[in-house]
Amino acid sequence: MAEKKKRRRADSDSNSASQPFKNLLKSDAQILQILKSVTSSSSSSTSKPLTLADLALSSTCREVSDLSLSSVQSTIESLVLQLTHQILSGQGFSFIVPSRSSSNQLYVPELDRIVLKDKSTVRPFSHISSVRKTTITAKILSLVHQLCLKNIHVTKRDLFYTDVKLFQDQVQSDAVLDDVSCMLGCTRSSLNVIAAEKGVVVGRLIFSDNGDMIDCTKMGMGGKAIPPNIDRVGDMQSDALFILLVEKDAAYIRLAEDRFYNRFPCIIVTAKGQPDVATRLFLKKMKMELKLPVLALVDSDPYGLKILSVYGCGSKNMSYDSANLTTPDIKWLGIRPSDLDKYKIPEQCRLPMTEQDIKTGKDLLEEDFVKKNPGWVEELNLMVKTKQKAEIQALSSFGFQYLSEVYLPLKLQQQDWL
Amino acid sequence: MESESPTETKKGKSKTPKKEKESILKQKSPAEFFAENKNIAGFDNPGKCLYTTVRELVENALDSAEAISELPVIEITIEEIVKSKFNSMIGLVDRERVDEELYDDYETAKAREKRLEKEARAQEIQAKNAALGKKVKEHAVSKSSKGRGEASFYRVTCRDNGRGMPHDDIPNMFGRVLSGTKYGLKQTRGKFGLGAKMALIWSKMSTGLPIEISSSMRGQNYLSFCRLDIDIHRNIPHIHLHEKRDNKDKWHGAEIQVVIEGNWTTYRSKILHYMRQMAVITPYAQFLFKFVSDAPDKNVTIKFARRTDVMPPVPVETKHHPSSVDILLIKRLIAETSKQNLMQFLQHEFVNIGKPLAERLIGEMGPEFSPKMAVKSLTDQQIVRIHQLFRQAKFDDPSGDCLSPAGEYNLRLGIIKELHPDMVATYSGSAQVFEGHPFIVEAGVSVGGKDVKQGLNIFRFANRIPLLFEQGGDVVTRTALKRISWNNYKINQTQDKIGVFVSIVSTKIPFKGTGKEYIGDDISEIASAVKSAIQQCCIQLKSKIVKKMQAREQQERKRNLSKYIPDASNAVYNVLQEMAKSHASKKKRYEEGDADILQKVSDHLITKETLYEKLTQHVEKVDYEMALEYATQTGVREEPREDIYLQSLDGKGNFFDFHSPIFVFRLFL
């Protein structure tokens, strides 16, 4: 008998050794209680978001808006007529394109996102350095004009394949596409050009996609691909307490298979790395309509934080549309540099940062959107100092399900987010 | 010498397995040591031996000619000696094989069967190909791999116009390992007094033939001839013949002839590379390289002509820098010094110690030291104290005056001569210091040229010797590959033909490993000097490249712009056409001017061709304007002129001079 007891104790000892901090966990009901109080307080505090006009910045900053197909069409047409006048008068032609270079970006702390300033560059046809881009711009304009006439959607890839010889590389046609939406003052989705599906969502969410009702708890393990046309998404309903944003596919699969969203009602989203436009629009829409807190689970390296910042403050590449693409108030749940020691992640699961990593980390420390959050600065400083990084998968050293069974519940219980 | 003992015991073991414990204490002469470890001096295998022998002889010859400021003229001849000739040379009768099966290359019946089968098959294929009218490739006659016994022998002869050697010193200069004239602190090619002796040891090991030396010094009316070999066990010369002969032509210099085993086939390219690179770094020398064999098609004769008569100054011997000496060296300097007291010793035996500094140093050494104390009476402890102070105290860096870099001019000439590049830039750094030894880094970077492969071609020189082996670990290779961002200088690292030349000179080159083959990448002083020298060259090149690109842009602008006219006019016209349609069907209303255009599009008054023509006209106009602007900006600019060297003819003074204020025109008759 005594022996049995001993063994059991040894068992539980070894269990707690292999999954440390499990004994700190309270019951799920208690954790849920904590979460509910947080959710109710956060949803009441959200107010109407500020706009550039509120800050009297609309003259010095540029922003685009959703335009209807017909107004996109007529904007293109008047632009083309201007070009025709120029050509016929023998002056060649040129575009005036808003500059999207990093010197033309501005972080506005009040809005907590990056916006585009009003600098523009002239793109003349008759200059050796811009002739190529000018031609591509004209070509893209004419292609978008066709889309407007026919009222269809195509992918960026489709667009590229209309004239591979001219575009040479999809990167070039993609970049010019952004220039065009900037130039016309409309969002990229208004151009009827979409990117291939990348993001997925699973959990306690019901919405309509082009008229079909989707229940994300009944989408199997993989979840529902986030639809590229956000304008066809609507009627969002949810009983979730929070949205969990996951950087990586692997962690997403773990959580989806363990049906984490049934234990703690939530919506799990991932864009599998750098987020695409559709995922960012979708997250924004969820946040705005459901008024749920967004918690982010990213790698403990500079790129994890960078991805987090893209969701939160927007990317420099698409800052012209940051109003539609950014989701304010995302909390950094993990894995944070301080977690490495706090959760005793073994040395062999941590990786030394490369020189490039450290440089990226230091550059991030200079960015305004990091500086505004003292907690983030502290964490990033710690990362740069220890020169160690870790992926979400490092937690698997305590067992594959440690993430869903111990780490996340404990984090939620302690409200340990920044 | 550590490696010595294990082989020794091993030998003992195999020979006398029973008396294991009885090890006899043996002495080894330096010559014996180097004979057994000849790889240390670069004598790894017969091929490398041939290469190193050539190299050592050439370098000695250059040093010798430069020592008397004579423009070097060096002839090097490698003569292949087939086995039968070699045997007759040493008086050995050729023996026919009697017991065929005794030999390593004996072909067993089974092997022959296999070979015949293979040959038959090959012939069949060939016949088939011939029947099909295909071009029949010269079927490579399956070379029977050389058996172990099939050695090739070479007579290597090197003749120079240098200083020559004093008659009585010759035996010791060749027959005694680790004796030499270049031990001082001075930039020389050779250093250890090993090269020529190693060649001799190798000839003794592989052929048993002696070395032959003829030499005469300037103004000497006789010629010394010496035939000798080396007594390896005692490290002393063994003289066969040592006599004075007539010197009819008033020749001065040395001619050294040695017969060794070697391998020309595998080291041919290395030897030729060596000669070529030597010609790059010493353009003021004239080399005649000959390879002679019985097969005339294999013979090689290359003359590397002199391209300049500007010779770098003779490096001077310098004194030691206090931060570079060790305890042993201090003791030796004390033993050799003619100075009496410590004060004078410090002042005269080292560089960069003046009187005030010497006084301060002595004061710092401690109470038991005084300026007037006899330097020879210093105890061991006191010497250690001096050494410690030397290491910690701050001294001025040694100056680079004692060094003799090749010079930018020479380096540039060499590069132009050997590679014929499109562009070349050179840079000579100022003297820097590593562990008390001054060094100078010179670099040249070239782009384009003939016989240059794409990507980086690295040429390394240390004390004006080309380094050919162990390229991977060398500081120059690593710097050029990893630390230079060629893109920044508009140079494409993989596409362009880049030549990188780096010459490092120093009183002590910190070679890595045994042979003098490469300089390690771990010395940050040298690495950063190399990097900045290469970068300086690149900066010079960049402006040239940018100019070239601009010029090319000028030429190609019209074509590049016109290329895009069809695409652009198409794109615009397509939209116009659609608009014209909806205008015609009155779906949409347009303003006056716009409606006018759309009407013309509908009526085919404005077509794709209209836009095309208008754009073409515009491009032509712009091109003309820009060409005009470019021309006024750049103006007529001339490339900087470069000095050229015209080799003087061996005229006997039979000429007329036509004088003009700026030149003299000399007409030889």
mmCIF file of N, CA, C and O in Angstrom, chain A residues 70 73-74 76-78 80-85 87-93 125-128 131-132 134-136 138-143 145-146 149 163 166 168, chain B residues 553 556-558 560-562 564-565 567-576 578-579 582 588 590 593-594 597-598 606 610-612 614-615 617-619 621-622 626:
data_model
loop_
_atom_site.group_PDB
_atom_site.id
_atom_site.type_symbol
_atom_site.label_atom_id
_atom_site.label_comp_id
_atom_site.label_asym_id
_atom_site.label_seq_id
_atom_site.Cartn_x
_atom_site.Cartn_y
_atom_site.Cartn_z
ATOM 1 N N SER A 70 -17.997 51.540 -60.235
ATOM 2 C CA SER A 70 -18.211 52.541 -61.282
ATOM 3 C C SER A 70 -17.343 53.768 -61.031
ATOM 4 O O SER A 70 -16.835 54.384 -61.981
ATOM 5 N N GLN A 73 -13.942 52.962 -62.140
ATOM 6 C CA GLN A 73 -13.904 53.012 -63.606
ATOM 7 C C GLN A 73 -13.793 54.449 -64.111
ATOM 8 O O GLN A 73 -12.944 54.754 -64.953
ATOM 9 N N SER A 74 -14.582 55.325 -63.558
ATOM 10 C CA SER A 74 -14.545 56.690 -64.093
ATOM 11 C C SER A 74 -13.260 57.397 -63.688
ATOM 12 O O SER A 74 -12.751 58.236 -64.442
ATOM 13 N N ILE A 76 -10.335 55.916 -63.503
ATOM 14 C CA ILE A 76 -9.362 55.435 -64.496
ATOM 15 C C ILE A 76 -9.580 56.153 -65.821
ATOM 16 O O ILE A 76 -8.632 56.594 -66.471
ATOM 17 N N GLU A 77 -10.836 56.291 -66.202
ATOM 18 C CA GLU A 77 -11.125 56.889 -67.507
ATOM 19 C C GLU A 77 -10.668 58.333 -67.584
ATOM 20 O O GLU A 77 -10.062 58.740 -68.580
ATOM 21 N N SER A 78 -10.886 59.066 -66.521
ATOM 22 C CA SER A 78 -10.465 60.471 -66.607
ATOM 23 C C SER A 78 -8.935 60.553 -66.611
ATOM 24 O O SER A 78 -8.351 61.416 -67.263
ATOM 25 N N VAL A 80 -6.962 58.303 -67.967
ATOM 26 C CA VAL A 80 -6.522 57.915 -69.312
ATOM 27 C C VAL A 80 -6.748 59.055 -70.301
ATOM 28 O O VAL A 80 -5.922 59.286 -71.181
ATOM 29 N N LEU A 81 -7.834 59.763 -70.110
ATOM 30 C CA LEU A 81 -8.082 60.905 -71.004
ATOM 31 C C LEU A 81 -6.995 61.963 -70.848
ATOM 32 O O LEU A 81 -6.512 62.526 -71.828
ATOM 33 N N GLN A 82 -6.612 62.182 -69.591
ATOM 34 C CA GLN A 82 -5.493 63.115 -69.356
ATOM 35 C C GLN A 82 -4.253 62.663 -70.099
ATOM 36 O O GLN A 82 -3.566 63.455 -70.744
ATOM 37 N N LEU A 83 -3.950 61.351 -69.976
ATOM 38 C CA LEU A 83 -2.764 60.807 -70.645
ATOM 39 C C LEU A 83 -2.857 61.035 -72.141
ATOM 40 O O LEU A 83 -1.888 61.440 -72.783
ATOM 41 N N THR A 84 -4.054 60.783 -72.684
ATOM 42 C CA THR A 84 -4.222 60.917 -74.127
ATOM 43 C C THR A 84 -3.945 62.351 -74.568
ATOM 44 O O THR A 84 -3.267 62.579 -75.565
ATOM 45 N N HIS A 85 -4.469 63.295 -73.795
ATOM 46 C CA HIS A 85 -4.200 64.707 -74.113
ATOM 47 C C HIS A 85 -2.706 64.967 -74.146
ATOM 48 O O HIS A 85 -2.181 65.591 -75.065
ATOM 49 N N ILE A 87 -0.232 62.826 -74.577
ATOM 50 C CA ILE A 87 0.454 62.149 -75.692
ATOM 51 C C ILE A 87 0.214 62.895 -76.989
ATOM 52 O O ILE A 87 1.134 63.156 -77.755
ATOM 53 N N LEU A 88 -1.042 63.270 -77.208
ATOM 54 C CA LEU A 88 -1.382 63.914 -78.481
ATOM 55 C C LEU A 88 -0.698 65.266 -78.618
ATOM 56 O O LEU A 88 -0.388 65.703 -79.725
ATOM 57 N N SER A 89 -0.440 65.904 -77.498
ATOM 58 C CA SER A 89 0.248 67.191 -77.596
ATOM 59 C C SER A 89 1.759 67.004 -77.736
ATOM 60 O O SER A 89 2.517 67.971 -77.743
ATOM 61 N N GLY A 90 2.201 65.732 -77.780
ATOM 62 C CA GLY A 90 3.614 65.464 -78.050
ATOM 63 C C GLY A 90 4.516 65.577 -76.838
ATOM 64 O O GLY A 90 5.729 65.704 -76.950
ATOM 65 N N GLN A 91 3.940 65.512 -75.649
ATOM 66 C CA GLN A 91 4.763 65.624 -74.445
ATOM 67 C C GLN A 91 5.047 64.276 -73.804
ATOM 68 O O GLN A 91 5.526 64.223 -72.673
ATOM 69 N N GLY A 92 4.726 63.215 -74.513
ATOM 70 C CA GLY A 92 4.848 61.915 -73.840
ATOM 71 C C GLY A 92 3.774 61.823 -72.788
ATOM 72 O O GLY A 92 2.728 62.468 -72.912
ATOM 73 N N PHE A 93 3.962 61.067 -71.745
ATOM 74 C CA PHE A 93 2.986 61.096 -70.645
ATOM 75 C C PHE A 93 3.678 60.703 -69.359
ATOM 76 O O PHE A 93 4.788 60.156 -69.368
ATOM 77 N N PHE A 125 7.244 58.760 -68.783
ATOM 78 C CA PHE A 125 7.521 57.668 -69.713
ATOM 79 C C PHE A 125 8.902 57.833 -70.337
ATOM 80 O O PHE A 125 9.613 56.869 -70.548
ATOM 81 N N SER A 126 9.271 59.080 -70.598
ATOM 82 C CA SER A 126 10.479 59.290 -71.385
ATOM 83 C C SER A 126 11.724 59.398 -70.514
ATOM 84 O O SER A 126 12.589 60.195 -70.767
ATOM 85 N N HIS A 127 11.784 58.620 -69.458
ATOM 86 C CA HIS A 127 13.021 58.583 -68.697
ATOM 87 C C HIS A 127 13.438 57.139 -68.530
ATOM 88 O O HIS A 127 12.625 56.273 -68.220
ATOM 89 N N ILE A 128 14.732 56.911 -68.723
ATOM 90 C CA ILE A 128 15.213 55.542 -68.786
ATOM 91 C C ILE A 128 14.935 54.785 -67.486
ATOM 92 O O ILE A 128 14.699 53.581 -67.482
ATOM 93 N N VAL A 131 10.749 54.299 -67.393
ATOM 94 C CA VAL A 131 9.950 53.921 -68.559
ATOM 95 C C VAL A 131 9.235 52.590 -68.326
ATOM 96 O O VAL A 131 8.053 52.418 -68.648
ATOM 97 N N ARG A 132 9.943 51.671 -67.700
ATOM 98 C CA ARG A 132 9.399 50.344 -67.485
ATOM 99 C C ARG A 132 8.191 50.389 -66.548
ATOM 100 O O ARG A 132 7.119 49.869 -66.850
ATOM 101 N N THR A 134 6.401 52.912 -65.760
ATOM 102 C CA THR A 134 5.306 53.694 -66.328
ATOM 103 C C THR A 134 4.469 52.821 -67.262
ATOM 104 O O THR A 134 3.232 52.848 -67.212
ATOM 105 N N THR A 135 5.166 52.055 -68.080
ATOM 106 C CA THR A 135 4.441 51.181 -68.996
ATOM 107 C C THR A 135 3.614 50.155 -68.226
ATOM 108 O O THR A 135 2.451 49.910 -68.552
ATOM 109 N N ILE A 136 4.229 49.580 -67.188
ATOM 110 C CA ILE A 136 3.496 48.584 -66.391
ATOM 111 C C ILE A 136 2.279 49.239 -65.738
ATOM 112 O O ILE A 136 1.189 48.660 -65.692
ATOM 113 N N ALA A 138 0.522 51.738 -66.825
ATOM 114 C CA ALA A 138 -0.518 51.915 -67.841
ATOM 115 C C ALA A 138 -1.222 50.593 -68.128
ATOM 116 O O ALA A 138 -2.452 50.534 -68.249
ATOM 117 N N LYS A 139 -0.412 49.558 -68.174
ATOM 118 C CA LYS A 139 -0.976 48.240 -68.469
ATOM 119 C C LYS A 139 -1.936 47.797 -67.361
ATOM 120 O O LYS A 139 -3.045 47.326 -67.630
ATOM 121 N N ILE A 140 -1.505 47.970 -66.121
ATOM 122 C CA ILE A 140 -2.343 47.561 -64.992
ATOM 123 C C ILE A 140 -3.642 48.372 -64.994
ATOM 124 O O ILE A 140 -4.727 47.834 -64.754
ATOM 125 N N LEU A 141 -3.518 49.662 -65.292
ATOM 126 C CA LEU A 141 -4.715 50.501 -65.339
ATOM 127 C C LEU A 141 -5.707 49.950 -66.360
ATOM 128 O O LEU A 141 -6.903 49.845 -66.084
ATOM 129 N N SER A 142 -5.192 49.581 -67.506
ATOM 130 C CA SER A 142 -6.115 49.112 -68.542
ATOM 131 C C SER A 142 -6.722 47.767 -68.147
ATOM 132 O O SER A 142 -7.880 47.477 -68.448
ATOM 133 N N LEU A 143 -5.927 46.932 -67.436
ATOM 134 C CA LEU A 143 -6.466 45.643 -66.984
ATOM 135 C C LEU A 143 -7.558 45.839 -65.940
ATOM 136 O O LEU A 143 -8.605 45.191 -65.984
ATOM 137 N N HIS A 145 -9.384 48.399 -65.626
ATOM 138 C CA HIS A 145 -10.533 48.963 -66.330
ATOM 139 C C HIS A 145 -11.410 47.862 -66.917
ATOM 140 O O HIS A 145 -12.633 47.898 -66.826
ATOM 141 N N GLN A 146 -10.751 46.871 -67.467
ATOM 142 C CA GLN A 146 -11.504 45.717 -67.986
ATOM 143 C C GLN A 146 -12.287 45.016 -66.885
ATOM 144 O O GLN A 146 -13.441 44.622 -67.070
ATOM 145 N N LEU A 149 -15.356 46.855 -66.126
ATOM 146 C CA LEU A 149 -16.400 46.695 -67.139
ATOM 147 C C LEU A 149 -17.112 45.361 -66.980
ATOM 148 O O LEU A 149 -18.325 45.268 -67.113
ATOM 149 N N ASP A 163 0.428 39.324 -68.958
ATOM 150 C CA ASP A 163 1.553 39.762 -69.776
ATOM 151 C C ASP A 163 2.865 39.471 -69.053
ATOM 152 O O ASP A 163 3.533 40.376 -68.545
ATOM 153 N N LEU A 166 6.044 41.361 -70.161
ATOM 154 C CA LEU A 166 6.231 42.736 -69.706
ATOM 155 C C LEU A 166 6.533 42.794 -68.206
ATOM 156 O O LEU A 166 7.434 43.496 -67.776
ATOM 157 N N GLN A 168 7.580 40.407 -66.158
ATOM 158 C CA GLN A 168 8.781 39.647 -65.796
ATOM 159 C C GLN A 168 8.670 38.892 -64.478
ATOM 160 O O GLN A 168 9.100 37.762 -64.375
ATOM 161 N N GLU B 553 24.333 53.916 -71.291
ATOM 162 C CA GLU B 553 22.946 54.342 -71.193
ATOM 163 C C GLU B 553 22.629 55.353 -72.289
ATOM 164 O O GLU B 553 21.580 55.302 -72.918
ATOM 165 N N GLU B 556 22.141 53.541 -75.465
ATOM 166 C CA GLU B 556 21.014 52.622 -75.575
ATOM 167 C C GLU B 556 19.687 53.240 -75.165
ATOM 168 O O GLU B 556 18.663 52.569 -75.165
ATOM 169 N N ARG B 557 19.735 54.515 -74.800
ATOM 170 C CA ARG B 557 18.513 55.104 -74.251
ATOM 171 C C ARG B 557 17.348 55.029 -75.229
ATOM 172 O O ARG B 557 16.260 54.573 -74.889
ATOM 173 N N LYS B 558 17.621 55.421 -76.439
ATOM 174 C CA LYS B 558 16.539 55.474 -77.415
ATOM 175 C C LYS B 558 15.916 54.090 -77.608
ATOM 176 O O LYS B 558 14.704 53.931 -77.604
ATOM 177 N N ASN B 560 15.999 51.572 -75.538
ATOM 178 C CA ASN B 560 15.305 51.119 -74.339
ATOM 179 C C ASN B 560 13.955 51.803 -74.165
ATOM 180 O O ASN B 560 13.017 51.188 -73.666
ATOM 181 N N LEU B 561 13.893 53.064 -74.540
ATOM 182 C CA LEU B 561 12.616 53.763 -74.409
ATOM 183 C C LEU B 561 11.637 53.272 -75.467
ATOM 184 O O LEU B 561 10.475 52.981 -75.170
ATOM 185 N N SER B 562 12.135 53.133 -76.699
ATOM 186 C CA SER B 562 11.256 52.761 -77.803
ATOM 187 C C SER B 562 10.653 51.376 -77.596
ATOM 188 O O SER B 562 9.538 51.108 -78.041
ATOM 189 N N TYR B 564 9.326 50.149 -75.169
ATOM 190 C CA TYR B 564 8.087 50.110 -74.384
ATOM 191 C C TYR B 564 6.927 50.853 -75.054
ATOM 192 O O TYR B 564 5.822 50.847 -74.546
ATOM 193 N N ILE B 565 7.205 51.496 -76.192
ATOM 194 C CA ILE B 565 6.147 52.285 -76.825
ATOM 195 C C ILE B 565 4.921 51.428 -77.195
ATOM 196 O O ILE B 565 3.795 51.814 -76.873
ATOM 197 N N ASP B 567 3.686 48.642 -75.915
ATOM 198 C CA ASP B 567 2.926 48.244 -74.727
ATOM 199 C C ASP B 567 2.149 49.427 -74.156
ATOM 200 O O ASP B 567 0.968 49.291 -73.819
ATOM 201 N N ALA B 568 2.827 50.558 -74.050
ATOM 202 C CA ALA B 568 2.181 51.714 -73.439
ATOM 203 C C ALA B 568 1.029 52.211 -74.299
ATOM 204 O O ALA B 568 -0.079 52.458 -73.798
ATOM 205 N N SER B 569 1.263 52.328 -75.617
ATOM 206 C CA SER B 569 0.189 52.870 -76.460
ATOM 207 C C SER B 569 -0.989 51.891 -76.522
ATOM 208 O O SER B 569 -2.143 52.303 -76.550
ATOM 209 N N ASN B 570 -0.667 50.600 -76.496
ATOM 210 C CA ASN B 570 -1.729 49.597 -76.450
ATOM 211 C C ASN B 570 -2.616 49.767 -75.242
ATOM 212 O O ASN B 570 -3.837 49.768 -75.337
ATOM 213 N N ALA B 571 -1.953 49.883 -74.080
ATOM 214 C CA ALA B 571 -2.694 49.963 -72.822
ATOM 215 C C ALA B 571 -3.625 51.161 -72.829
ATOM 216 O O ALA B 571 -4.802 51.054 -72.476
ATOM 217 N N VAL B 572 -3.094 52.294 -73.259
ATOM 218 C CA VAL B 572 -3.915 53.499 -73.264
ATOM 219 C C VAL B 572 -5.049 53.363 -74.284
ATOM 220 O O VAL B 572 -6.204 53.684 -74.003
ATOM 221 N N TYR B 573 -4.697 52.832 -75.444
ATOM 222 C CA TYR B 573 -5.695 52.759 -76.505
ATOM 223 C C TYR B 573 -6.842 51.820 -76.143
ATOM 224 O O TYR B 573 -8.002 52.097 -76.460
ATOM 225 N N ASN B 574 -6.517 50.707 -75.448
ATOM 226 C CA ASN B 574 -7.566 49.761 -75.064
ATOM 227 C C ASN B 574 -8.629 50.429 -74.213
ATOM 228 O O ASN B 574 -9.828 50.216 -74.413
ATOM 229 N N VAL B 575 -8.174 51.234 -73.256
ATOM 230 C CA VAL B 575 -9.145 51.920 -72.403
ATOM 231 C C VAL B 575 -9.952 52.911 -73.242
ATOM 232 O O VAL B 575 -11.177 52.981 -73.123
ATOM 233 N N LEU B 576 -9.253 53.634 -74.111
ATOM 234 C CA LEU B 576 -9.944 54.618 -74.950
ATOM 235 C C LEU B 576 -11.031 53.961 -75.798
ATOM 236 O O LEU B 576 -12.140 54.484 -75.928
ATOM 237 N N GLU B 578 -12.712 51.212 -75.235
ATOM 238 C CA GLU B 578 -13.877 50.855 -74.415
ATOM 239 C C GLU B 578 -14.722 52.093 -74.112
ATOM 240 O O GLU B 578 -15.954 52.044 -74.147
ATOM 241 N N MET B 579 -13.998 53.189 -73.823
ATOM 242 C CA MET B 579 -14.721 54.409 -73.498
ATOM 243 C C MET B 579 -15.492 54.916 -74.712
ATOM 244 O O MET B 579 -16.629 55.383 -74.588
ATOM 245 N N SER B 582 -18.743 53.084 -75.066
ATOM 246 C CA SER B 582 -19.835 53.500 -74.188
ATOM 247 C C SER B 582 -20.254 54.939 -74.498
ATOM 248 O O SER B 582 -21.386 55.327 -74.250
ATOM 249 N N LYS B 588 -22.610 56.947 -71.140
ATOM 250 C CA LYS B 588 -21.952 57.863 -70.228
ATOM 251 C C LYS B 588 -21.730 59.186 -70.926
ATOM 252 O O LYS B 588 -21.563 59.234 -72.141
ATOM 253 N N TYR B 590 -19.462 62.657 -71.382
ATOM 254 C CA TYR B 590 -18.112 63.186 -71.145
ATOM 255 C C TYR B 590 -18.077 64.667 -71.460
ATOM 256 O O TYR B 590 -18.941 65.185 -72.171
ATOM 257 N N GLY B 593 -13.976 68.468 -74.466
ATOM 258 C CA GLY B 593 -12.707 68.053 -75.069
ATOM 259 C C GLY B 593 -12.580 66.545 -75.105
ATOM 260 O O GLY B 593 -12.114 65.956 -76.086
ATOM 261 N N ASP B 594 -12.988 65.914 -74.006
ATOM 262 C CA ASP B 594 -12.883 64.459 -73.916
ATOM 263 C C ASP B 594 -13.805 63.792 -74.939
ATOM 264 O O ASP B 594 -13.408 62.836 -75.610
ATOM 265 N N ILE B 597 -12.262 63.725 -78.281
ATOM 266 C CA ILE B 597 -11.265 62.662 -78.467
ATOM 267 C C ILE B 597 -11.959 61.329 -78.705
ATOM 268 O O ILE B 597 -11.617 60.578 -79.635
ATOM 269 N N LEU B 598 -12.955 61.025 -77.880
ATOM 270 C CA LEU B 598 -13.618 59.732 -77.997
ATOM 271 C C LEU B 598 -14.313 59.595 -79.344
ATOM 272 O O LEU B 598 -14.337 58.523 -79.941
ATOM 273 N N ILE B 606 -8.229 58.779 -84.401
ATOM 274 C CA ILE B 606 -7.151 58.493 -83.448
ATOM 275 C C ILE B 606 -7.086 56.977 -83.295
ATOM 276 O O ILE B 606 -8.051 56.338 -82.882
ATOM 277 N N THR B 610 -1.614 56.282 -84.032
ATOM 278 C CA THR B 610 -1.448 57.700 -83.721
ATOM 279 C C THR B 610 -0.667 57.860 -82.424
ATOM 280 O O THR B 610 0.300 58.625 -82.355
ATOM 281 N N LEU B 611 -1.113 57.115 -81.411
ATOM 282 C CA LEU B 611 -0.430 57.198 -80.122
ATOM 283 C C LEU B 611 1.021 56.758 -80.272
ATOM 284 O O LEU B 611 1.933 57.370 -79.725
ATOM 285 N N TYR B 612 1.203 55.693 -81.035
ATOM 286 C CA TYR B 612 2.531 55.140 -81.242
ATOM 287 C C TYR B 612 3.462 56.181 -81.851
ATOM 288 O O TYR B 612 4.574 56.417 -81.375
ATOM 289 N N LYS B 614 3.114 59.460 -81.935
ATOM 290 C CA LYS B 614 3.329 60.616 -81.058
ATOM 291 C C LYS B 614 4.387 60.282 -80.000
ATOM 292 O O LYS B 614 5.255 61.099 -79.697
ATOM 293 N N LEU B 615 4.281 59.094 -79.464
ATOM 294 C CA LEU B 615 5.250 58.692 -78.438
ATOM 295 C C LEU B 615 6.648 58.563 -79.035
ATOM 296 O O LEU B 615 7.639 58.967 -78.421
ATOM 297 N N GLN B 617 7.874 60.139 -81.595
ATOM 298 C CA GLN B 617 8.409 61.489 -81.808
ATOM 299 C C GLN B 617 8.941 62.067 -80.505
ATOM 300 O O GLN B 617 10.024 62.655 -80.454
ATOM 301 N N HIS B 618 8.153 61.867 -79.481
ATOM 302 C CA HIS B 618 8.535 62.417 -78.186
ATOM 303 C C HIS B 618 9.854 61.808 -77.708
ATOM 304 O O HIS B 618 10.749 62.518 -77.245
ATOM 305 N N VAL B 619 9.971 60.484 -77.847
ATOM 306 C CA VAL B 619 11.184 59.803 -77.401
ATOM 307 C C VAL B 619 12.391 60.330 -78.166
ATOM 308 O O VAL B 619 13.444 60.598 -77.594
ATOM 309 N N LYS B 621 12.777 63.217 -79.503
ATOM 310 C CA LYS B 621 13.074 64.573 -79.063
ATOM 311 C C LYS B 621 13.838 64.538 -77.729
ATOM 312 O O LYS B 621 14.873 65.187 -77.562
ATOM 313 N N VAL B 622 13.308 63.734 -76.814
ATOM 314 C CA VAL B 622 13.934 63.648 -75.498
ATOM 315 C C VAL B 622 15.357 63.112 -75.613
ATOM 316 O O VAL B 622 16.289 63.627 -74.984
ATOM 317 N N MET B 626 18.720 65.025 -74.385
ATOM 318 C CA MET B 626 19.563 64.485 -73.331
ATOM 319 C C MET B 626 20.975 64.214 -73.820
ATOM 320 O O MET B 626 21.940 64.390 -73.079
#
